[in-house]
PDB file of C-alpha atoms and ligand atoms in Angstrom:
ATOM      1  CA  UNK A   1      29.628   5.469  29.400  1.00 51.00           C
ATOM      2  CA  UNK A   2      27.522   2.533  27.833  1.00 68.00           C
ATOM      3  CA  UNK A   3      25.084   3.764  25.367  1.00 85.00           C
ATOM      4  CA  UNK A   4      23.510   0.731  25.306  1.00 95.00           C
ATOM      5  CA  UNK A   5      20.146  -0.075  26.484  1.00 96.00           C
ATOM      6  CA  UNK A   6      19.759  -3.600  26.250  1.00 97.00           C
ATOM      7  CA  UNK A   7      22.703  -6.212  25.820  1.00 97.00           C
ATOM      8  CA  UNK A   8      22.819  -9.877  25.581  1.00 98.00           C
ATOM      9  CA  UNK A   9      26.131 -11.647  26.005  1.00 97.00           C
ATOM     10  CA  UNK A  10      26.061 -15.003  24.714  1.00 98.00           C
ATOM     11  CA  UNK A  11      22.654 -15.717  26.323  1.00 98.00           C
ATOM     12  CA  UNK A  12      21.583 -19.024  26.295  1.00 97.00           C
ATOM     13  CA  UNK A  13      18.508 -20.812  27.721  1.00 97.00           C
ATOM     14  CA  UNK A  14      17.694 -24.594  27.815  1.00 96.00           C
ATOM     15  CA  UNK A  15      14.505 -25.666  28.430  1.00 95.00           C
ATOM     16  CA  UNK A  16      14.090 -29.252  30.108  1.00 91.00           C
ATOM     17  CA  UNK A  17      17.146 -31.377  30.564  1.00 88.00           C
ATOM     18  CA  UNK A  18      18.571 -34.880  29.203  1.00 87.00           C
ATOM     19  CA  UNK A  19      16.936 -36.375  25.737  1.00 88.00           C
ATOM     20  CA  UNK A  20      14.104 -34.047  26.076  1.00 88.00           C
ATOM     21  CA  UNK A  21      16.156 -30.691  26.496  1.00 93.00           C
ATOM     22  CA  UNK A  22      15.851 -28.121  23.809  1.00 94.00           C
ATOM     23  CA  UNK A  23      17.990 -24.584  23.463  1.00 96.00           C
ATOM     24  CA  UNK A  24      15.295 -22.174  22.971  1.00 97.00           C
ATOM     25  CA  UNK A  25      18.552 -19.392  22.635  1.00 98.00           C
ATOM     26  CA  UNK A  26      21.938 -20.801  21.790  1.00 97.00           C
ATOM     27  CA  UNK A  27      24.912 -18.164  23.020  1.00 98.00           C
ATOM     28  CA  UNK A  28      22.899 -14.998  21.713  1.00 98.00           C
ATOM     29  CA  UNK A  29      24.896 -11.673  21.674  1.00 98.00           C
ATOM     30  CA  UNK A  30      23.344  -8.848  20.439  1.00 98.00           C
ATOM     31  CA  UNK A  31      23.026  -4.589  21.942  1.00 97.00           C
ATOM     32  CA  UNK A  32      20.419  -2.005  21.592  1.00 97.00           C
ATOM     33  CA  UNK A  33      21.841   1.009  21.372  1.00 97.00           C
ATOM     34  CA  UNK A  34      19.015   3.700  23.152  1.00 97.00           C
ATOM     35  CA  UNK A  35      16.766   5.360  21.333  1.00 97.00           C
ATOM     36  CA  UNK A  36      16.709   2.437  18.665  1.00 97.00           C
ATOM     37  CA  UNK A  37      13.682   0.615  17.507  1.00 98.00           C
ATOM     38  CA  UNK A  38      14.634  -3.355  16.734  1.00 98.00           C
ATOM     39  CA  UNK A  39      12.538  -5.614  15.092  1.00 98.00           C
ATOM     40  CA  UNK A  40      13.260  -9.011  15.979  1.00 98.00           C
ATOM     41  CA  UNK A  41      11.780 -12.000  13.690  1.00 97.00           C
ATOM     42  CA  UNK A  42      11.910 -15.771  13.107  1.00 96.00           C
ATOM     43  CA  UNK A  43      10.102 -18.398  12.044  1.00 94.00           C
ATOM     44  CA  UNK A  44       8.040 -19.839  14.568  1.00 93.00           C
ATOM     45  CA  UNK A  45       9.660 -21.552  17.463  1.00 94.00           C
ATOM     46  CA  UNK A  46      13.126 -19.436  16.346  1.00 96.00           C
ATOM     47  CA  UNK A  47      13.760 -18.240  20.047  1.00 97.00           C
ATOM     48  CA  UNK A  48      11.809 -14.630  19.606  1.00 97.00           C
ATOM     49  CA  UNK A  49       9.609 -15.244  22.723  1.00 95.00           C
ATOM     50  CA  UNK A  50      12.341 -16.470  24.937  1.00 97.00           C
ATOM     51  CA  UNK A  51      14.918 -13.746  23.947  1.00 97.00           C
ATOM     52  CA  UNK A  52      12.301 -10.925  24.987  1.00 96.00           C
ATOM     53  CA  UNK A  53      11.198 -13.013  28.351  1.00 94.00           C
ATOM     54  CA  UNK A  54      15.176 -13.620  28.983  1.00 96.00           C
ATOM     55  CA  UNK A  55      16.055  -9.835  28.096  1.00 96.00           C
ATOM     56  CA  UNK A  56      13.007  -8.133  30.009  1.00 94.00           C
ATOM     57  CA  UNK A  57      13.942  -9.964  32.991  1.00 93.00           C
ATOM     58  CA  UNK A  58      10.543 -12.337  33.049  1.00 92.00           C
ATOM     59  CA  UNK A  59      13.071 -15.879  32.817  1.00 94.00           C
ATOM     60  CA  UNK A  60      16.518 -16.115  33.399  1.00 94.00           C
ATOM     61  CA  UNK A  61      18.795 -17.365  31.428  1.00 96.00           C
ATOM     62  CA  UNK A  62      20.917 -20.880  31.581  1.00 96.00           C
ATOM     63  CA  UNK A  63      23.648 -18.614  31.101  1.00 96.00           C
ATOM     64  CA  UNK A  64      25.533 -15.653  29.643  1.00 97.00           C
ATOM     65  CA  UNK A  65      24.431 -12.238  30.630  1.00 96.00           C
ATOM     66  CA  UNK A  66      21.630  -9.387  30.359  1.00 97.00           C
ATOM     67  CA  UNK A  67      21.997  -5.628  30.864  1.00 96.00           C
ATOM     68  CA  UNK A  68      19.501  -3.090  30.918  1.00 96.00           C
ATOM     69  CA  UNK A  69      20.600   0.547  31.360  1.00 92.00           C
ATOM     70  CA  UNK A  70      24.178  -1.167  32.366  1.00 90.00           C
ATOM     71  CA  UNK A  71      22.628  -3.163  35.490  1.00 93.00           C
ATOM     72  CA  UNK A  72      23.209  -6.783  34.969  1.00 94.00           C
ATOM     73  CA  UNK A  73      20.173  -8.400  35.802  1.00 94.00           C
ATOM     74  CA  UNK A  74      21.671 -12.175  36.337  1.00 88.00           C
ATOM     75  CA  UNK A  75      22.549 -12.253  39.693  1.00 88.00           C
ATOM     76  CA  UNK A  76      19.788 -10.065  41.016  1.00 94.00           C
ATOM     77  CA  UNK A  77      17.535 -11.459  43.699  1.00 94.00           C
ATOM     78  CA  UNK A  78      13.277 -11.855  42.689  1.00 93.00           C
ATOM     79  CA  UNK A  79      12.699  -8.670  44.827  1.00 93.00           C
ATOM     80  CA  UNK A  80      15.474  -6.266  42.703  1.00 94.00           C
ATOM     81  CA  UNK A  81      14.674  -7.812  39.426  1.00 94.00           C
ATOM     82  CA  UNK A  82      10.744  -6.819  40.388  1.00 92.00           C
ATOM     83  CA  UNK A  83      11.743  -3.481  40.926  1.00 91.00           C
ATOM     84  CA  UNK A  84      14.091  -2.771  38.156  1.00 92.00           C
ATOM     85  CA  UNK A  85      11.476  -4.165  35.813  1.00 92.00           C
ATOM     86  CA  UNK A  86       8.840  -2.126  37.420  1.00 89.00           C
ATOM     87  CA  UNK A  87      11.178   1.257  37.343  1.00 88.00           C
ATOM     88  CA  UNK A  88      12.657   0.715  34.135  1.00 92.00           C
ATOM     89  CA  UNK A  89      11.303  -1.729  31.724  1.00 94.00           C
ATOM     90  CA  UNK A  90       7.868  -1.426  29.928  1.00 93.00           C
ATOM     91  CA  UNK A  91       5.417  -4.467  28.006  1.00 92.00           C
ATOM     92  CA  UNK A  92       3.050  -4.395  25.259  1.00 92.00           C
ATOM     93  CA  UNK A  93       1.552  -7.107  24.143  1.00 89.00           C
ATOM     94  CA  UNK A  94      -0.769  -8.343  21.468  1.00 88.00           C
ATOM     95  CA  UNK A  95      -3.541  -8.929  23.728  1.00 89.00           C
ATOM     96  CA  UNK A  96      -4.331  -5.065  25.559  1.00 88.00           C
ATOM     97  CA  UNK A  97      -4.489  -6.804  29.409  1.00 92.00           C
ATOM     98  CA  UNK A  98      -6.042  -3.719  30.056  1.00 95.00           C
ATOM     99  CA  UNK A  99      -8.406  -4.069  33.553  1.00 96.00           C
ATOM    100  CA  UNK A 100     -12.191  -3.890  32.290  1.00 96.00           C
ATOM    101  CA  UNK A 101     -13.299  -1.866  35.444  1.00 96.00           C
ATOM    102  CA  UNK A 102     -10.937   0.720  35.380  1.00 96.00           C
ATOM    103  CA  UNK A 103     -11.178   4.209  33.196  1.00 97.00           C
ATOM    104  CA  UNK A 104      -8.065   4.926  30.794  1.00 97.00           C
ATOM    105  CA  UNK A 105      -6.543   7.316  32.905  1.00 96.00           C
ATOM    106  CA  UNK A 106      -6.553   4.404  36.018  1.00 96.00           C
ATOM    107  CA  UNK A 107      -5.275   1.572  33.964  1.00 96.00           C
ATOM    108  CA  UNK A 108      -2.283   3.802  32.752  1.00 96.00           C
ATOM    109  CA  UNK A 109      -1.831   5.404  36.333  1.00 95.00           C
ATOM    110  CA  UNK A 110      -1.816   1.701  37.645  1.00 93.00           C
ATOM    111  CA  UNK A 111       2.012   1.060  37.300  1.00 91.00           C
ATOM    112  CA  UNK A 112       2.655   4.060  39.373  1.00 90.00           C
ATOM    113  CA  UNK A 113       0.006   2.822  42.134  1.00 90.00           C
ATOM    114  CA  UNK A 114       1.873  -0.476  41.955  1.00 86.00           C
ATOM    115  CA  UNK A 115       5.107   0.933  42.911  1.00 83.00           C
ATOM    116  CA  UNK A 116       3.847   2.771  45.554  1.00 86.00           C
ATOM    117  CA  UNK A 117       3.476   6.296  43.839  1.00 87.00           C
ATOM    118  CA  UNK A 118       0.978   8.806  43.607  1.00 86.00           C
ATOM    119  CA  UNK A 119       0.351   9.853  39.847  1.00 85.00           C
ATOM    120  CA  UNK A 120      -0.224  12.757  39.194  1.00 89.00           C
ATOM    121  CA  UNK A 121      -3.198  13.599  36.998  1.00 90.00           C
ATOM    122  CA  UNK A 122      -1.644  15.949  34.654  1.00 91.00           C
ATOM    123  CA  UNK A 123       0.939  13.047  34.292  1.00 91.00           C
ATOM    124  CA  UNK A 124      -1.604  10.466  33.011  1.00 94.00           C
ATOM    125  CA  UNK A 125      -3.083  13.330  30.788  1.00 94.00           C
ATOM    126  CA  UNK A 126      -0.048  13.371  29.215  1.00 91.00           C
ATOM    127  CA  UNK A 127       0.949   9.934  28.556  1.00 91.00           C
ATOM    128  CA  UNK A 128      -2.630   9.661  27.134  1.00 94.00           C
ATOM    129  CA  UNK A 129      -1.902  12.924  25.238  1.00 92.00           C
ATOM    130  CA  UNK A 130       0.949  11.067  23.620  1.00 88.00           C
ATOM    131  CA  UNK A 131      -1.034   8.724  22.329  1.00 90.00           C
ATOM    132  CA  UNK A 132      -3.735  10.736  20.657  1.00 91.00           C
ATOM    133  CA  UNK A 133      -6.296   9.729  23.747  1.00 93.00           C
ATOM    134  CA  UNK A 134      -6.335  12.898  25.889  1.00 91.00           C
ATOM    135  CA  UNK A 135     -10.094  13.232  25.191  1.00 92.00           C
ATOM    136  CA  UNK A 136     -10.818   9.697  26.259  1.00 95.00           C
ATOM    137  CA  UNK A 137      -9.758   9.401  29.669  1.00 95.00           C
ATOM    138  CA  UNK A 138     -12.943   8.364  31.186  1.00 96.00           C
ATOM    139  CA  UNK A 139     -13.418   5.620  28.957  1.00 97.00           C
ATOM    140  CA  UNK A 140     -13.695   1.930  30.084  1.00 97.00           C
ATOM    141  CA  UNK A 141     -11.639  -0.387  27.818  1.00 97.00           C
ATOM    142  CA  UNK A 142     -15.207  -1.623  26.498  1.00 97.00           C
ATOM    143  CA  UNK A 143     -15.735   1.838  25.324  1.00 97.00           C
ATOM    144  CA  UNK A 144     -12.581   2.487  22.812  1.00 96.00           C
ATOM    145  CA  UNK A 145     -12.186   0.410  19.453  1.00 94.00           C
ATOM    146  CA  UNK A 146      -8.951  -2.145  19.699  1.00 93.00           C
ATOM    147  CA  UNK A 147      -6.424   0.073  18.728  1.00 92.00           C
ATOM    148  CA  UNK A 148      -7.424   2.928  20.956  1.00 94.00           C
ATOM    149  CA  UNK A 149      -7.438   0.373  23.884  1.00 95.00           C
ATOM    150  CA  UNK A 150      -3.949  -1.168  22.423  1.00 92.00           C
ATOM    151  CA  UNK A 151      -2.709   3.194  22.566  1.00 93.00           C
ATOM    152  CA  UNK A 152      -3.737   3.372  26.123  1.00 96.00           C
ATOM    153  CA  UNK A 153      -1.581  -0.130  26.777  1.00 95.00           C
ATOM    154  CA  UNK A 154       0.924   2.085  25.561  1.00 94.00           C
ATOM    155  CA  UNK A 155       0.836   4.825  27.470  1.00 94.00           C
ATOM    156  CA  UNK A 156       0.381   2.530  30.839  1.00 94.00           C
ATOM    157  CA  UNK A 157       3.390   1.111  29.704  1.00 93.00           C
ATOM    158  CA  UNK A 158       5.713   4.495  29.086  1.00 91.00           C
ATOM    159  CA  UNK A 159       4.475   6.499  31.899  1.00 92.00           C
ATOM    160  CA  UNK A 160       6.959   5.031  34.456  1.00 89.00           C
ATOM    161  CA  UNK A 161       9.415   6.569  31.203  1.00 88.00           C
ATOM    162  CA  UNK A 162      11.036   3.302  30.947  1.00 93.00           C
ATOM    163  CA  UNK A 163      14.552   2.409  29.444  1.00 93.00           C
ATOM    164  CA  UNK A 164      13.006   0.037  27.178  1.00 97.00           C
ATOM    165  CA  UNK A 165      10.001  -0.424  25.859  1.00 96.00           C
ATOM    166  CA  UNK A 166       9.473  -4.411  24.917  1.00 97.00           C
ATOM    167  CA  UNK A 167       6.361  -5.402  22.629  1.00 95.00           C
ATOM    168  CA  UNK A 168       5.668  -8.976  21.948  1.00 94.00           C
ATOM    169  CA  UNK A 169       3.676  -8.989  18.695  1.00 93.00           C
ATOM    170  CA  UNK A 170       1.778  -5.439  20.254  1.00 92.00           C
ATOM    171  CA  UNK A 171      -0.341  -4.993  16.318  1.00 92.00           C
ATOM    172  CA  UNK A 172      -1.127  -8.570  16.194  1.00 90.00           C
ATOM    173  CA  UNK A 173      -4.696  -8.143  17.164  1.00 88.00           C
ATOM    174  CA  UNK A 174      -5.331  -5.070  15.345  1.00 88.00           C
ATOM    175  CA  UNK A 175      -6.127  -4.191  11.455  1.00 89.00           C
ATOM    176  CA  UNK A 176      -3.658  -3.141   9.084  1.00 89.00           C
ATOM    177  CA  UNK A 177      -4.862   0.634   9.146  1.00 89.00           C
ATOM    178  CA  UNK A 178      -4.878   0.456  13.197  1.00 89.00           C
ATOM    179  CA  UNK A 179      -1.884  -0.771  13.167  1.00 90.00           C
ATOM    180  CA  UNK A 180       0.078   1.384  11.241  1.00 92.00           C
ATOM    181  CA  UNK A 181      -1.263   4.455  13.795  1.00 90.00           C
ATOM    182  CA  UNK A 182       0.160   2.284  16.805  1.00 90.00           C
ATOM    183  CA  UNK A 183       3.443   1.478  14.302  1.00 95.00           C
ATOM    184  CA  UNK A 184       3.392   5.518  13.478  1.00 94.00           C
ATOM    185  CA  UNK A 185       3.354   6.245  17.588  1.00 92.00           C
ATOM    186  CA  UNK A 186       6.135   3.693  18.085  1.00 94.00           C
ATOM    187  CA  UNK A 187       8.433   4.994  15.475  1.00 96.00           C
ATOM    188  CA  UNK A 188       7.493   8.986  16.782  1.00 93.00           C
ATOM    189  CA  UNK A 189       8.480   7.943  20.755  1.00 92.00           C
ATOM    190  CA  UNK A 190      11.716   6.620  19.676  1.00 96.00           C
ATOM    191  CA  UNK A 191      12.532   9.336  16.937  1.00 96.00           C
ATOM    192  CA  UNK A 192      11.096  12.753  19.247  1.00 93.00           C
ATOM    193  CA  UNK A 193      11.861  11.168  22.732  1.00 91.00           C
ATOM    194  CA  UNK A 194      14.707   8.654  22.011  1.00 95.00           C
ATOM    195  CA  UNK A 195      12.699   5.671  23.381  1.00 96.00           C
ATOM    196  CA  UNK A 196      14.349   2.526  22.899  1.00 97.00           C
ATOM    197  CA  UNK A 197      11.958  -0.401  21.943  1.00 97.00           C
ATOM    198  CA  UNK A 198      12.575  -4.208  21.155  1.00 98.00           C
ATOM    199  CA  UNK A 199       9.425  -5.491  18.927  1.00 97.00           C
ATOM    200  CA  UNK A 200       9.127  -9.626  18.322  1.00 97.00           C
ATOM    201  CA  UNK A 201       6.915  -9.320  14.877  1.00 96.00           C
ATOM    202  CA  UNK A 202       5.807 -11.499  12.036  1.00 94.00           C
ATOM    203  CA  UNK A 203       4.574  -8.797   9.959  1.00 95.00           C
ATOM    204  CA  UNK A 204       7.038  -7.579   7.795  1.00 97.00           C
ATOM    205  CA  UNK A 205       5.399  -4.041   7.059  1.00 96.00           C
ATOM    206  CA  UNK A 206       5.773  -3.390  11.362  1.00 96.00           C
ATOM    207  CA  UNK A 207       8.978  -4.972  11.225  1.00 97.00           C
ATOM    208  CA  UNK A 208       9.730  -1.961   8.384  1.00 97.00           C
ATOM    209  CA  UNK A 209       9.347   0.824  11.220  1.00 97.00           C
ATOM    210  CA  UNK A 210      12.462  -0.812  12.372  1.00 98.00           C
ATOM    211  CA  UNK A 211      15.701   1.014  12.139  1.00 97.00           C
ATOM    212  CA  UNK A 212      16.526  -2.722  11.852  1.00 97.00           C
ATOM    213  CA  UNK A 213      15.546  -5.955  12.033  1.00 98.00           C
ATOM    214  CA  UNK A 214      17.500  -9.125  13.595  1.00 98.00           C
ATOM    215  CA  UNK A 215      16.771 -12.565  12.495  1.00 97.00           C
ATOM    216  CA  UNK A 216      16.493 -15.652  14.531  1.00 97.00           C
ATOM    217  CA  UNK A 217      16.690 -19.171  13.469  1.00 96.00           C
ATOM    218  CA  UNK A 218      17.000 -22.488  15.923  1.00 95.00           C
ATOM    219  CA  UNK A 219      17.709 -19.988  18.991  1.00 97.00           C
ATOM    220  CA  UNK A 220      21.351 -18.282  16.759  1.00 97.00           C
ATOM    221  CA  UNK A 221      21.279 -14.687  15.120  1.00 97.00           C
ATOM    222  CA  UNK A 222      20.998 -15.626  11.287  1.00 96.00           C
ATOM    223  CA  UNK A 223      21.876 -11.891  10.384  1.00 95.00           C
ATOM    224  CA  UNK A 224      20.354  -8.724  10.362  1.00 97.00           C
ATOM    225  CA  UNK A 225      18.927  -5.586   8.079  1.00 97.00           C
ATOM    226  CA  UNK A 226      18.964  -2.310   8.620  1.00 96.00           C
ATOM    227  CA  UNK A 227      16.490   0.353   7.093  1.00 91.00           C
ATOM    228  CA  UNK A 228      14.600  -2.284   4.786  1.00 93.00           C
ATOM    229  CA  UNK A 229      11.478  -2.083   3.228  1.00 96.00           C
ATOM    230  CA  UNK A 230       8.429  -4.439   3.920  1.00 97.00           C
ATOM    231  CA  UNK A 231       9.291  -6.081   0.618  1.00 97.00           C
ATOM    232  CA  UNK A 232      13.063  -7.155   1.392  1.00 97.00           C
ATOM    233  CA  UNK A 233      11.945  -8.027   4.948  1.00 97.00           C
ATOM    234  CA  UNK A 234       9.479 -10.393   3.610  1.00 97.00           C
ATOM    235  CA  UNK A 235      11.773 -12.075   0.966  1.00 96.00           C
ATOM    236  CA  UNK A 236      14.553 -12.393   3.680  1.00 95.00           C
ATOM    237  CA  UNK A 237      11.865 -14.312   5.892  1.00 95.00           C
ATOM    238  CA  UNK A 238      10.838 -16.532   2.985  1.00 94.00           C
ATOM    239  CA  UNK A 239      14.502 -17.560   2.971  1.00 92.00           C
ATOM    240  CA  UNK A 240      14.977 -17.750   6.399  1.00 90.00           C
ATOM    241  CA  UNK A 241      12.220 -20.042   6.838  1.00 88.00           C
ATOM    242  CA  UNK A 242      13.428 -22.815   4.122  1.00 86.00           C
ATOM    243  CA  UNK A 243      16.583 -23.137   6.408  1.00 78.00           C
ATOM    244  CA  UNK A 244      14.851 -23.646   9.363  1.00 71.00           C
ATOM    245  CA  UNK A 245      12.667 -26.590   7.776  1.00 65.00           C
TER     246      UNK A 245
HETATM  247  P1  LIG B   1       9.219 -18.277  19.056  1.00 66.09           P
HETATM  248  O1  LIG B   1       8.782 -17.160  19.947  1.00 66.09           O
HETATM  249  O2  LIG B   1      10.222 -17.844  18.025  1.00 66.09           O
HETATM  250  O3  LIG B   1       8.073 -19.024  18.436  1.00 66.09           O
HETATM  251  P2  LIG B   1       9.986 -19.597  21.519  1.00 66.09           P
HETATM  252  O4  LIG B   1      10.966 -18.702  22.179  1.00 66.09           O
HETATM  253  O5  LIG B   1       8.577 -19.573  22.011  1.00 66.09           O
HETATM  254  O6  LIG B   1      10.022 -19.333  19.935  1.00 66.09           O
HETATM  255  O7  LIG B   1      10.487 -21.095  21.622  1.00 66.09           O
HETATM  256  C1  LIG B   1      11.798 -21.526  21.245  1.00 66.09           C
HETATM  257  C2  LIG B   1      11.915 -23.028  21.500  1.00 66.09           C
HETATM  258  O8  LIG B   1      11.876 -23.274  22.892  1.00 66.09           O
HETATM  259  C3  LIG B   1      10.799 -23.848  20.885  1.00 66.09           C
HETATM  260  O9  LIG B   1      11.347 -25.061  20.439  1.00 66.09           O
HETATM  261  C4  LIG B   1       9.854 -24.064  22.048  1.00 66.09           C
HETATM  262  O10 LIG B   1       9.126 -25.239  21.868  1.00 66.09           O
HETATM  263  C5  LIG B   1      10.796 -24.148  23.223  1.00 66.09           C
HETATM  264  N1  LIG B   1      10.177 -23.663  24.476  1.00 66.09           N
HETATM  265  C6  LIG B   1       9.735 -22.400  24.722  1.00 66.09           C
HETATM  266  N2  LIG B   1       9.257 -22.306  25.974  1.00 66.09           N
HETATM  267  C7  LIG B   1       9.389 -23.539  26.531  1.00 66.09           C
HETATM  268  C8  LIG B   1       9.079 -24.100  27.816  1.00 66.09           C
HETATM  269  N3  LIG B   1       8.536 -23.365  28.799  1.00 66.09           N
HETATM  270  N4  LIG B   1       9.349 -25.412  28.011  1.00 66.09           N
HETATM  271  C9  LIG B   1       9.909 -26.157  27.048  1.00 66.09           C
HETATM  272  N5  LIG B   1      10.238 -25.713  25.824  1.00 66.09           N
HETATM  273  C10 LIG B   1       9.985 -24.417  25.557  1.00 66.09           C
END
């Protein structure tokens, strides 16, 4: 048995190729055990982007290996990789990309219409009961404040129960009080219903819902922390980016 939900073995990706080529992730190895939240940072251009892209199945790596829920993914044609994403793998992101059109309770039922399901109402009620928004299910996006509309995003993306949850920046666009409730709802899915989520951050205070934090600089693991504080994040940032000047 594998109790990991995500692992990287010495994932690397190149982007471009001769004098122009640049290694966005240079031999990466890292696991998620489930029901872990990670936190991973970097100063800008450090890899974070291309590590979640690479591990969520969105790019494929030059080489080395990805495993969700023990399936690798290299090797696996457009159509599987579609599917297992689809089945198993869920996105926030800073921007909502919720549909404009559509109620709450259709945007979140949408990736079970996409793969061909029929949601069930009470299903949608309760994803949106998860995230505080059972009383706003016949809201348009335009009718809920950002982090109400970022909480539905949320429970679009966990109501096909993925394996992992990835967020790329998901309280970027949000306040600091709005984004500790979406930070709070995070850190209660993976501690009452052992979710597993991978978060790419820059903020230091969500990167302290962690249980840890891994560090990237110039596409290479430059250490990790586990169960800091905002304050001892930030510092250990501060550092980080002097080396990568
Ligand atoms: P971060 O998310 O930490 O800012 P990225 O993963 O976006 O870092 O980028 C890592 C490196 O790879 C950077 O040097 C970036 O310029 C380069 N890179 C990312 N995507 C591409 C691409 N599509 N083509 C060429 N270079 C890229």
């Amino acid at each position: 048995m594998n109790d990991d939900a995500v692992r990287l073995d010495s994932l690397s990706r190149r982007y471009g190729s001769g004098e122009d080529a640049v290694t966005a992730l240079d031999r990466v190895s890292l696991s998620f055990p489930k029901g872990t939240f990670t936190a991973v940072m970097g100063p800008s251009g450090s890899g974070k982007s291309t590590l979640l892209q690479c591990a969520a199945g969105l790019d494929r790596p030059t080489s080395g290996s990805v495993a969700v829920g023990g399936t690798e993914l290299t090797g696996l044609s457009e159509r599987r990789l579609t599917l297992l994403r689809r089945e198993h793998i869920g996105f926030v992101f800073q921007a909502f990309n919720l549909l404009p059109s559509l109620t709450a309770e259709q945007n979140v039922a949408l990736p079970l219409r996409l793969a061909g399901r029929r949601p069930s109402r009470a299903r949608v009620r309760e994803a949106l009961g998860q995230v505080g928004l059972g009383g706003r299910a016949r809201h348009r996006p335009a009718e809920l404040s950002g982090g109400q509309q970022q909480r539905v995003a949320l429970a679009r993306a966990l109501i096909t129960r993925p394996r992992v949850l990835f967020g790329d920046e998901p309280t970027g666009a949000l306040d600091s009080r709005t984004s500790r409730e979406v930070l709070t709802l995070l850190r209660g899915m993976v501690d009452r219903e052992g979710q597993t989520i991978i978060m790419v951050t820059h903020d230091p205070v969500a990167a302290a819902h962690a249980d840890r934090v891994v560090f990237l600089v110039d596409g290479r693991v430059h250490g990790e922390l586990a169960g800091a504080g905002a304050e001892g994040i930030a510092t250990r940032m501060t550092e980080l980016e002097a080396v990568a000047c």
